[in-house]
Coordinates of C-alpha atoms and ligand atoms in Angstrom, one line a residue:
M19 CA -17.2 20.5 -16.0
K20 CA -18.5 17.3 -14.7
A21 CA -16.5 14.2 -13.8
V22 CA -17.7 10.7 -12.9
V23 CA -15.4 8.6 -10.8
V24 CA -15.8 4.8 -10.7
G25 CA -15.1 3.0 -7.4
T26 CA -14.2 4.2 -3.9
G27 CA -10.9 2.5 -3.5
A28 CA -8.0 4.7 -2.3
G29 CA -7.0 5.6 -5.9
A30 CA -10.5 6.6 -6.9
L31 CA -11.0 8.6 -3.7
A32 CA -7.8 10.5 -4.2
S33 CA -8.8 11.1 -7.9
A34 CA -12.1 12.4 -6.8
L35 CA -10.4 14.8 -4.3
R36 CA -7.9 16.0 -6.8
L37 CA -10.6 16.6 -9.5
R38 CA -12.8 18.4 -7.1
A39 CA -9.9 20.6 -5.9
M40 CA -9.4 21.6 -9.5
G41 CA -12.9 22.8 -9.6
L42 CA -14.7 19.9 -11.3
D43 CA -18.2 18.8 -10.2
V44 CA -17.6 15.2 -9.1
D45 CA -20.0 12.2 -8.7
V46 CA -18.6 8.9 -7.5
F47 CA -20.2 5.4 -8.1
E48 CA -19.4 2.4 -6.0
A49 CA -20.7 -1.1 -6.5
C50 CA -20.5 -2.0 -2.8
P51 CA -22.7 -0.5 -0.2
D52 CA -19.7 1.1 1.6
P53 CA -16.5 2.8 0.6
G54 CA -12.8 1.7 0.5
G55 CA -12.7 -1.2 -2.0
R56 CA -9.8 -3.4 -0.8
A57 CA -9.4 -1.1 2.1
R58 CA -13.1 -1.3 3.2
T59 CA -14.2 -2.1 6.7
F60 CA -15.9 -5.5 7.8
N61 CA -18.0 -5.8 10.9
F62 CA -18.1 -9.3 12.4
H63 CA -19.9 -10.1 15.5
G64 CA -20.0 -6.4 16.5
H65 CA -16.3 -5.8 15.9
S66 CA -14.8 -3.7 13.2
F67 CA -12.0 -5.1 11.1
D68 CA -9.8 -3.5 8.4
A69 CA -10.5 -5.7 5.5
G70 CA -7.2 -5.1 3.7
P71 CA -4.4 -2.6 4.1
T72 CA -2.9 -2.1 7.6
V73 CA 0.6 -0.7 6.7
I74 CA 0.7 3.0 5.7
T75 CA 3.8 4.1 4.0
A76 CA 4.5 7.5 2.4
P77 CA 2.1 9.3 4.8
W78 CA 2.7 12.6 3.0
L79 CA 0.6 11.4 0.1
F80 CA -2.4 11.6 2.3
D81 CA -1.3 14.9 3.9
E82 CA -1.4 16.2 0.4
L83 CA -5.0 15.3 -0.1
F84 CA -6.1 17.3 2.9
A85 CA -3.8 20.2 1.9
L86 CA -5.7 20.4 -1.5
F87 CA -8.5 22.0 0.6
G88 CA -6.4 23.9 3.0
E89 CA -6.9 21.2 5.8
R90 CA -4.5 19.2 7.9
R91 CA -4.7 15.5 8.0
P92 CA -3.7 14.9 11.6
E93 CA -6.8 16.8 12.5
H94 CA -9.0 14.2 11.0
V95 CA -7.0 10.9 11.3
E96 CA -3.9 10.3 13.4
F97 CA -1.0 8.1 12.2
L98 CA 0.7 6.1 14.8
P99 CA 4.3 5.0 14.1
C100 CA 5.1 1.2 14.1
D101 CA 8.2 -0.2 15.7
P102 CA 9.3 -2.7 14.7
W103 CA 7.9 -2.3 11.2
Y104 CA 7.7 -6.0 10.7
R105 CA 8.9 -9.1 12.6
L106 CA 9.8 -12.0 10.4
S107 CA 9.6 -15.3 12.1
Y108 CA 11.4 -18.2 10.4
S109 CA 10.7 -21.9 10.5
D110 CA 14.1 -22.6 12.3
G111 CA 12.9 -20.5 15.2
S112 CA 14.9 -17.4 14.4
S113 CA 13.5 -14.0 13.8
L114 CA 14.5 -10.8 12.2
D115 CA 13.0 -7.3 12.9
L116 CA 12.8 -4.7 10.2
V117 CA 13.1 -1.4 12.2
P118 CA 13.1 2.4 11.6
D119 CA 16.7 3.1 12.6
P120 CA 19.4 2.0 10.1
A121 CA 22.0 1.4 12.8
R122 CA 19.6 -0.8 14.7
Q123 CA 18.7 -2.6 11.4
K124 CA 22.4 -3.4 10.9
D125 CA 22.6 -4.9 14.4
E126 CA 19.5 -6.9 13.6
I127 CA 20.9 -8.4 10.5
S128 CA 24.1 -9.0 12.3
R129 CA 22.5 -11.3 14.6
L130 CA 21.7 -13.6 11.8
C131 CA 24.6 -13.0 9.5
P132 CA 27.5 -10.5 10.3
A133 CA 28.7 -10.4 6.7
D134 CA 25.3 -9.4 5.5
A135 CA 25.1 -6.6 8.0
Y136 CA 28.3 -5.2 6.5
F137 CA 26.6 -5.0 3.0
Y138 CA 23.3 -3.6 4.3
P139 CA 24.4 0.1 3.9
S140 CA 25.3 -0.5 0.1
F141 CA 21.9 -2.3 -0.3
L142 CA 20.2 0.7 1.2
K143 CA 22.1 3.1 -0.9
H144 CA 20.9 1.3 -4.0
S145 CA 17.5 1.2 -2.8
E146 CA 17.5 5.0 -2.2
E147 CA 18.7 5.4 -5.7
L148 CA 15.8 3.3 -6.9
Y149 CA 13.5 5.3 -4.9
R150 CA 14.7 8.6 -6.3
V151 CA 14.5 7.4 -9.9
G152 CA 11.8 4.8 -9.8
Y153 CA 9.4 6.7 -7.5
E154 CA 10.3 10.4 -7.4
Q155 CA 11.0 10.7 -11.1
L156 CA 9.0 8.0 -12.7
G157 CA 6.3 7.1 -10.2
A158 CA 4.0 10.1 -11.1
A159 CA 5.1 10.2 -14.7
D160 CA 2.4 9.3 -17.3
F161 CA 3.4 6.4 -19.4
T162 CA 0.7 7.1 -22.0
S163 CA 3.1 7.2 -24.9
F164 CA 5.8 4.7 -26.0
W165 CA 8.3 7.7 -26.1
S166 CA 7.9 8.1 -22.4
M167 CA 9.0 4.5 -22.1
I168 CA 12.0 5.0 -24.3
K169 CA 13.1 7.9 -22.1
A170 CA 12.8 5.9 -18.9
A171 CA 14.4 2.7 -20.3
P172 CA 18.1 3.8 -19.7
H173 CA 17.3 4.6 -15.9
L174 CA 15.6 1.2 -15.6
V175 CA 18.6 -0.7 -17.2
R176 CA 21.1 1.3 -15.1
L177 CA 19.4 0.5 -11.9
G178 CA 19.0 -3.2 -12.7
G179 CA 15.2 -3.0 -13.5
F180 CA 15.6 -6.1 -15.7
T181 CA 16.6 -8.4 -13.0
S182 CA 14.3 -9.8 -10.3
L183 CA 14.4 -8.4 -6.7
W184 CA 15.3 -11.9 -5.4
R185 CA 18.3 -12.0 -7.6
H186 CA 19.2 -8.4 -6.8
T187 CA 19.4 -9.2 -3.1
A188 CA 21.8 -11.9 -3.7
K189 CA 24.4 -9.3 -4.7
Y190 CA 24.3 -8.1 -1.0
F191 CA 23.1 -10.8 1.1
R192 CA 24.2 -14.5 1.6
D193 CA 21.9 -15.7 4.2
P194 CA 18.6 -16.8 2.7
R195 CA 16.6 -15.3 5.6
V196 CA 18.1 -11.9 5.1
R197 CA 17.5 -12.2 1.4
Q198 CA 13.9 -13.0 2.1
A199 CA 13.5 -10.0 4.4
F200 CA 14.6 -7.6 1.8
S201 CA 12.9 -9.1 -1.2
L202 CA 9.4 -10.0 0.1
Q203 CA 8.2 -6.4 -0.4
P204 CA 6.6 -7.2 -3.9
L205 CA 4.3 -9.6 -2.2
L206 CA 2.8 -6.6 -0.4
V207 CA 1.6 -5.2 -3.8
G208 CA 0.8 -8.6 -5.5
G209 CA 4.2 -9.5 -7.1
N210 CA 6.3 -12.6 -7.0
P211 CA 9.8 -11.6 -5.7
L212 CA 11.3 -14.2 -8.0
N213 CA 10.2 -12.3 -11.1
T214 CA 9.2 -8.8 -9.9
T215 CA 11.7 -6.2 -11.3
A216 CA 14.3 -5.1 -8.8
I217 CA 12.9 -1.6 -9.1
Y218 CA 10.5 -2.6 -6.2
G219 CA 13.6 -2.5 -4.0
L220 CA 12.6 1.1 -3.7
I221 CA 9.9 0.1 -1.3
H222 CA 12.5 -0.4 1.4
A223 CA 13.8 3.2 0.8
M224 CA 10.3 4.6 0.8
E225 CA 9.7 2.8 4.2
R226 CA 13.0 4.3 5.5
K227 CA 12.1 7.8 4.2
G228 CA 8.5 8.1 5.5
G229 CA 8.3 5.3 8.2
I230 CA 5.6 2.8 8.7
W231 CA 2.3 4.0 10.2
F232 CA -1.0 2.7 11.4
A233 CA -4.1 4.9 11.2
K234 CA -5.4 5.3 14.8
G235 CA -8.5 3.2 15.1
G236 CA -7.7 1.4 11.9
T237 CA -7.3 2.1 8.2
S238 CA -11.1 2.4 8.2
K239 CA -10.6 5.7 9.9
L240 CA -8.4 6.9 7.0
I241 CA -11.1 5.9 4.5
E242 CA -13.8 7.6 6.5
A243 CA -11.7 10.8 6.8
L244 CA -11.2 10.9 3.0
V245 CA -14.9 10.2 2.2
S246 CA -15.8 13.0 4.8
L247 CA -13.3 15.3 3.2
A248 CA -14.8 14.7 -0.2
K249 CA -18.3 15.1 1.0
R250 CA -17.4 18.4 2.9
H251 CA -16.1 19.8 -0.3
G252 CA -19.1 18.8 -2.4
V253 CA -18.3 15.4 -4.0
R254 CA -21.4 13.2 -4.3
F255 CA -21.3 9.5 -3.5
H256 CA -23.6 6.8 -5.0
F257 CA -23.3 3.4 -3.3
D258 CA -24.7 0.1 -4.5
S259 CA -24.3 1.5 -8.0
T260 CA -22.4 -0.6 -10.6
V261 CA -21.0 1.1 -13.6
N262 CA -21.8 -1.1 -16.7
G263 CA -21.5 1.1 -19.7
F264 CA -19.9 4.1 -21.4
E265 CA -21.6 6.3 -23.9
T266 CA -19.3 8.0 -26.4
D267 CA -20.1 10.4 -29.3
S268 CA -19.1 10.1 -33.0
I269 CA -15.4 11.1 -32.2
K270 CA -15.1 8.7 -29.3
R271 CA -15.3 11.1 -26.5
L272 CA -17.1 9.9 -23.3
V273 CA -20.4 11.8 -22.9
A274 CA -22.2 9.7 -20.2
V275 CA -21.8 6.7 -17.8
R276 CA -24.4 4.1 -17.4
Y277 CA -24.9 2.4 -14.1
R278 CA -27.2 0.0 -12.3
H279 CA -28.8 0.7 -8.9
G280 CA -31.1 -2.0 -7.6
D281 CA -33.1 -3.2 -10.5
A282 CA -33.0 0.1 -12.4
Q283 CA -30.5 1.2 -15.1
Y284 CA -29.5 5.0 -15.2
S285 CA -27.2 7.2 -17.2
I286 CA -25.3 10.2 -16.0
P287 CA -23.8 12.8 -18.5
C288 CA -20.2 13.8 -17.9
D289 CA -17.3 15.6 -19.5
L290 CA -14.8 13.0 -18.3
G291 CA -14.6 9.8 -16.4
V292 CA -12.0 8.1 -14.1
W293 CA -12.1 4.3 -13.7
G294 CA -10.9 3.1 -10.4
G295 CA -11.9 -0.5 -10.5
D296 CA -9.7 -3.3 -11.8
P297 CA -8.8 -2.0 -15.4
Q298 CA -9.7 -5.2 -17.3
V299 CA -13.3 -4.6 -16.3
G300 CA -13.1 -1.0 -17.4
Y301 CA -11.6 -1.9 -20.8
S302 CA -14.2 -4.7 -21.2
T303 CA -17.0 -2.2 -20.4
L304 CA -15.6 0.1 -23.0
G305 CA -15.9 -2.7 -25.6
S306 CA -13.4 -3.7 -28.2
E307 CA -14.4 -1.2 -30.9
R308 CA -13.2 1.6 -28.6
L309 CA -9.9 -0.2 -27.7
S310 CA -6.5 0.3 -29.3
L311 CA -4.6 -2.7 -30.5
F312 CA -2.3 -2.4 -27.3
E313 CA -5.4 -2.4 -25.1
K314 CA -6.8 -5.5 -26.9
M315 CA -3.5 -7.3 -26.5
R316 CA -3.1 -6.3 -22.9
L317 CA -6.6 -7.6 -22.1
K318 CA -5.8 -10.9 -23.7
T319 CA -2.3 -11.4 -22.1
V320 CA -2.7 -9.7 -18.7
A321 CA -1.3 -11.7 -15.7
S322 CA -3.2 -11.2 -12.4
S323 CA -1.6 -10.9 -9.0
M324 CA -2.1 -13.8 -6.7
G325 CA -5.2 -14.4 -4.5
L326 CA -5.5 -13.8 -0.8
Y327 CA -7.1 -15.8 1.9
V328 CA -7.8 -13.6 4.9
L329 CA -9.1 -14.9 8.3
Y330 CA -10.5 -12.1 10.7
F331 CA -10.7 -13.5 14.4
K332 CA -11.0 -12.7 18.0
T333 CA -9.3 -14.4 20.8
S334 CA -10.4 -14.5 24.5
R335 CA -6.8 -14.2 25.7
R336 CA -4.1 -11.6 25.0
Y337 CA -0.8 -12.1 23.2
P338 CA 1.3 -9.2 24.4
D339 CA 4.5 -10.6 23.0
V340 CA 3.2 -10.7 19.3
K341 CA 4.3 -7.7 17.2
H342 CA 1.8 -5.6 15.2
H343 CA 3.0 -6.8 11.7
T344 CA 4.4 -10.4 12.0
I345 CA 5.3 -12.5 8.9
V346 CA 5.4 -16.2 9.8
L347 CA 7.6 -17.7 7.0
S348 CA 7.3 -21.3 5.8
E349 CA 10.3 -23.4 5.6
R350 CA 10.0 -23.3 1.7
W351 CA 10.4 -20.0 -0.2
E352 CA 11.2 -20.4 -3.9
S353 CA 9.0 -23.5 -4.5
L354 CA 6.2 -21.9 -2.4
L355 CA 6.3 -18.8 -4.4
K356 CA 6.0 -20.9 -7.5
E357 CA 3.0 -22.7 -6.1
I358 CA 1.3 -19.3 -5.1
F359 CA 1.9 -17.7 -8.5
G360 CA 1.4 -20.7 -10.9
G361 CA 0.4 -23.7 -8.9
K362 CA -3.0 -25.5 -9.2
K363 CA -3.5 -26.3 -5.6
L364 CA -3.5 -24.6 -2.2
P365 CA -0.1 -24.6 -0.6
P366 CA 0.1 -27.2 2.4
D367 CA 2.5 -24.9 4.2
P368 CA 1.5 -21.4 3.7
S369 CA 3.5 -18.3 4.8
L370 CA 1.3 -16.0 6.8
Y371 CA 1.1 -12.3 7.7
L372 CA -0.4 -11.7 11.1
H373 CA -2.0 -8.3 12.0
R374 CA -2.3 -7.4 15.6
P375 CA -3.4 -3.8 15.7
V376 CA -3.5 -3.4 19.5
A377 CA 0.3 -3.7 19.5
T378 CA 0.5 -0.2 18.0
D379 CA -2.9 1.3 18.9
P380 CA -4.2 1.0 22.5
S381 CA -7.4 2.6 21.2
V382 CA -8.6 -0.7 19.7
A383 CA -8.1 -2.7 22.9
L384 CA -10.9 -4.8 24.1
D385 CA -11.8 -5.9 27.6
D386 CA -12.3 -9.4 26.8
G387 CA -9.6 -10.5 24.3
E388 CA -8.0 -9.3 21.1
L389 CA -8.7 -8.9 17.4
F390 CA -6.4 -10.1 14.6
Y391 CA -6.3 -11.0 11.0
V392 CA -4.1 -13.4 9.3
L393 CA -3.5 -13.4 5.6
A394 CA -2.1 -16.2 3.3
P395 CA -1.2 -15.6 -0.3
V396 CA -2.8 -18.2 -2.5
P397 CA -3.3 -18.9 -6.3
H398 CA -5.9 -16.8 -8.0
L399 CA -9.1 -18.4 -9.2
G400 CA -7.7 -19.0 -12.7
N401 CA -5.3 -21.6 -11.0
F402 CA -7.4 -22.8 -8.1
S403 CA -11.1 -22.4 -7.5
S404 CA -12.4 -25.2 -5.4
W405 CA -12.7 -23.1 -2.2
E406 CA -16.2 -24.5 -1.4
T407 CA -14.7 -27.9 -0.6
A408 CA -11.1 -26.7 0.3
E409 CA -11.8 -23.8 2.7
G410 CA -12.4 -25.8 5.9
A411 CA -9.2 -27.6 5.7
F412 CA -7.2 -24.6 4.6
R413 CA -8.6 -22.6 7.6
A414 CA -7.7 -25.4 10.0
K415 CA -4.1 -25.4 8.6
V416 CA -3.7 -21.7 8.9
L417 CA -5.0 -21.7 12.6
S418 CA -2.7 -24.7 13.4
I419 CA 0.4 -22.9 12.1
L420 CA -0.5 -19.8 14.0
E421 CA -1.1 -22.0 17.2
E422 CA 2.2 -23.8 16.8
R423 CA 4.3 -20.8 15.9
M424 CA 2.7 -17.6 17.2
L425 CA -0.4 -17.8 19.3
P426 CA -0.1 -20.8 21.8
G427 CA -3.5 -22.0 23.0
L428 CA -5.3 -20.4 20.0
S429 CA -7.8 -23.3 19.6
D430 CA -9.0 -22.8 23.1
S431 CA -9.1 -19.0 23.0
L432 CA -10.7 -18.6 19.6
V433 CA -14.0 -16.7 19.9
F434 CA -14.9 -16.5 16.2
A435 CA -13.1 -16.5 12.7
E436 CA -14.6 -15.2 9.6
A437 CA -12.8 -15.6 6.2
V438 CA -12.7 -14.1 2.7
D439 CA -11.0 -15.9 -0.2
P440 CA -10.5 -15.0 -3.9
R441 CA -14.2 -15.6 -4.6
Y442 CA -15.0 -12.5 -2.4
F443 CA -12.5 -10.4 -4.4
K444 CA -14.3 -11.5 -7.6
K445 CA -17.8 -11.2 -6.5
A446 CA -17.8 -8.1 -4.3
L447 CA -14.9 -6.0 -5.7
L448 CA -15.3 -7.1 -9.3
S449 CA -11.8 -8.2 -9.6
P450 CA -11.3 -10.8 -12.4
L451 CA -9.9 -14.0 -11.1
G452 CA -10.4 -12.8 -7.6
A453 CA -6.9 -11.3 -7.6
G454 CA -5.9 -9.8 -4.3
F455 CA -3.9 -6.8 -5.9
S456 CA -5.4 -6.4 -9.4
I457 CA -2.8 -7.1 -12.1
A458 CA 0.7 -8.4 -11.3
P459 CA 3.6 -6.0 -11.1
T460 CA 5.8 -7.8 -13.5
L461 CA 8.3 -6.0 -15.8
S462 CA 6.1 -6.6 -18.9
Q463 CA 3.3 -5.1 -17.0
S464 CA 5.1 -2.0 -15.7
A465 CA 5.3 1.7 -16.9
W466 CA 4.1 1.9 -20.5
F467 CA 3.5 -1.9 -20.6
R468 CA 0.9 -1.5 -17.7
F469 CA -2.6 -0.5 -18.5
H470 CA -2.3 3.2 -19.2
N471 CA -3.7 5.9 -17.0
R472 CA -5.9 7.2 -19.9
A473 CA -7.7 5.2 -22.5
D474 CA -5.8 5.2 -25.9
K475 CA -8.8 6.0 -28.0
V476 CA -11.4 7.5 -25.6
K477 CA -9.2 10.4 -24.5
N478 CA -11.4 11.7 -21.7
L479 CA -11.5 8.4 -19.8
Y480 CA -8.8 8.0 -17.2
F481 CA -7.7 5.2 -15.1
C482 CA -6.3 5.1 -11.6
G483 CA -5.8 2.3 -8.9
A484 CA -3.7 -0.7 -8.6
G485 CA -4.0 -2.0 -12.1
V486 CA -2.5 1.0 -13.7
H487 CA 0.8 2.9 -13.5
P488 CA 2.5 3.1 -10.9
G489 CA 0.8 0.1 -9.3
G490 CA -0.7 -1.5 -6.2
G491 CA -0.4 -0.6 -2.5
L492 CA -1.8 2.6 -1.0
P493 CA 1.3 4.7 -2.1
G494 CA 0.9 3.4 -5.6
V495 CA -2.8 4.0 -6.1
V496 CA -2.7 7.4 -4.4
T497 CA 0.1 8.4 -6.7
S498 CA -2.0 7.1 -9.8
A499 CA -4.4 9.9 -8.9
K500 CA -1.6 12.3 -9.3
V501 CA -1.0 11.0 -12.8
V502 CA -4.7 11.4 -13.5
E503 CA -4.6 14.9 -12.3
S504 CA -1.6 15.8 -14.5
L505 CA -3.3 14.3 -17.6
V506 CA -6.4 16.3 -16.9
R507 CA -4.5 19.4 -16.4
R508 CA -2.7 18.8 -19.7
D509 CA -5.9 17.8 -21.6
Y510 CA -7.9 20.8 -20.2
P511 CA -5.7 23.8 -20.0
G512 CA -7.6 26.7 -18.5
V513 CA -10.2 24.7 -16.7
C514 CA -8.0 23.6 -13.8
I515 CA -7.1 26.9 -12.2
P516 CA -5.5 26.2 -8.9
P517 CA -1.9 25.2 -9.0
R518 CA -0.9 21.6 -7.9
V519 CA -0.8 21.3 -4.2
E520 CA 2.7 20.0 -4.3
D521 CA 3.8 23.3 -6.0
R522 CA 1.9 25.4 -3.3
V523 CA 3.1 23.5 -0.2
P524 CA 6.6 22.4 0.5
Q525 CA 6.9 18.6 1.1
G526 CA 7.1 17.9 4.8
A527 CA 5.2 21.1 5.7
L528 CA 2.0 19.4 5.0
A529 CA 1.4 17.5 8.2
Ligands
LIG12 C1 -5.8 -8.1 2.4 C2 -5.0 -6.9 1.9 C3 -4.0 -6.3 2.6 C4 -3.3 -5.2 2.0 N1 -2.4 -4.7 2.8 C5 -1.8 -3.5 2.3 C6 -1.1 -2.7 3.2 O1 -0.9 -3.1 4.3 N2 -0.4 -1.6 2.7 C7 -0.7 -1.2 1.5 O2 -0.2 0.0 1.0 N3 -1.5 -1.8 0.5 C8 -2.0 -3.0 1.0 N4 -2.9 -3.7 0.2 C9 -3.1 -3.2 -1.2 C10 -4.1 -2.1 -1.2 O3 -5.1 -2.3 -0.3 C11 -4.7 -1.8 -2.6 O4 -3.6 -1.9 -3.6 C12 -5.4 -0.6 -2.7 O5 -6.2 -0.5 -1.6 C13 -6.3 -0.7 -4.0 O6 -6.9 0.5 -4.2 P1 -7.6 0.8 -5.6 O7 -7.6 2.3 -5.8 O8 -6.8 0.1 -6.8 O9 -9.1 0.4 -5.6 P2 -9.7 -1.0 -5.0 O10 -9.4 -1.0 -3.5 O11 -9.4 -2.2 -5.7 O12 -11.2 -0.7 -5.1 C14 -11.8 -0.6 -6.3 C15 -13.3 -0.3 -6.0 O13 -14.0 -0.2 -7.3 C16 -15.3 -0.7 -7.1 N5 -15.7 -1.1 -8.5 C17 -15.0 -1.9 -9.4 N6 -15.8 -2.0 -10.5 C18 -16.8 -1.2 -10.3 C19 -18.0 -0.9 -11.2 N7 -18.1 -1.4 -12.4 N8 -18.9 0.0 -10.7 C20 -18.8 0.6 -9.5 N9 -17.7 0.2 -8.7 C21 -16.8 -0.6 -9.2 C22 -15.1 -2.0 -6.3 O14 -16.2 -2.3 -5.7 C23 -14.1 -1.4 -5.3 O15 -14.8 -0.8 -4.2 C24 -3.6 -4.8 0.7 C25 -4.6 -5.4 0.0 C26 -5.4 -6.4 0.5 C27 -6.5 -7.0 -0.3

């Protein structure tokens, strides 16, 4: 049986590996010249930069992919533990570390607000329950039928899924800085903490269960290792190849995928397809006559995640006191979030995430300075698109905040800085509105309400990646490949002979 996978984001790579391990013949088509999608690698002035993800949670999800082929992930890419996980730096000069040890965490919170430290264990307990139900039970469930949603609804109600994470944290914490620390996690997957369901509180428990890691040498090494694994086991890759059409037969089964390579147009026959780009593009490519009513409505009403402005830079001096993952928070929180998710201009006082990989990984040290990236959440292109004129001033603003709050003397030590903004996400990664994280993880776009993992009418076209269930972030998209695997196993009994790797190898024994 022949499968065509579209894209080389982490979700598509995981899908290609899972299908290959099931014995399918797999061809992967990627519009870019290189793999990884949002997790690809940039090369600026002779230096490699991870374009996107830098935080690895749920490392076992990657171990499983190697175990599919009887291999061990650490032999191909090493994960280094981060400690602290994050440092939050507030505008009043205070800071809070999120750390691996719960007792230390309590002490950290206590420095800011002793009463909040008292309630941290209850918050963590609830977060663990969210993780157990929201991730372990429902994360890899396939929400392709409304019945699956009805079955899940009581759990979602019981766990407070219909309230926002920001409101949820108010039940435990009084200090706004502590509330921010435990409700900003949706931002890491493209959601607004003010309206993202409290189910996303599970991220904290997931971090606690599996830790926070950095791939030695950068996330690029993880992507390289996944691509090499796939190639070693016979998956074929076609880069600079944009999929732009689906051919179906009279009973609406996918029979071939059309793609453009250079100036030429080709078609490749297949028995099934997996779409790993942003789902709106997949559904538009399918064409309205092959969409269900739900899919047509979803396409019309879909809300994108916010955009991202990312500046990759080198300094000639070192900043040994700066932690690996530092979040430099603006004085504003609620009004800033409203501006990012609905405003029509760039925020004058953005909050920033600063990535300093050498803090965890000495292998990326340079003789003559340090490499960083800084990221600012911004409105997507549907709300603000005048980047041509605004980029210079925004860049200056971001650099000046960093200089003032984190990297003294930055303007004198800056060697180069290269930026991407939502235009890049639209043009290079084919993401409508240049969204940083595909579609937003709102309640009305979760589980059955999100784009499904299989087309409603074209039953042999599957969807993985950030825009479908369970959602964005590396753990989410790699899990979406598990959903695809389950659906394919169900749809093609007998073809997929080996049992699921999770059933063969006990969790924890993989690495
Ligand atoms: C700056 C940044 C920082 C992030 N940090 C983290 C982090 O620290 N931790 C974390 O877990 N997550 C993080 N994320 C989120 C995470 O990177 C994404 O959720 C995840 O990588 C998306 O994977 P995906 O499978 O959805 O595919 P994507 O990465 O979205 O890739 C889709 C691929 O499909 C290709 N494609 C699309 N359409 C077509 C077509 N028609 N034909 C051929 N190819 C096509 C695109 O070119 C692209 O390569 C970050 C994201 C960004 C942008």
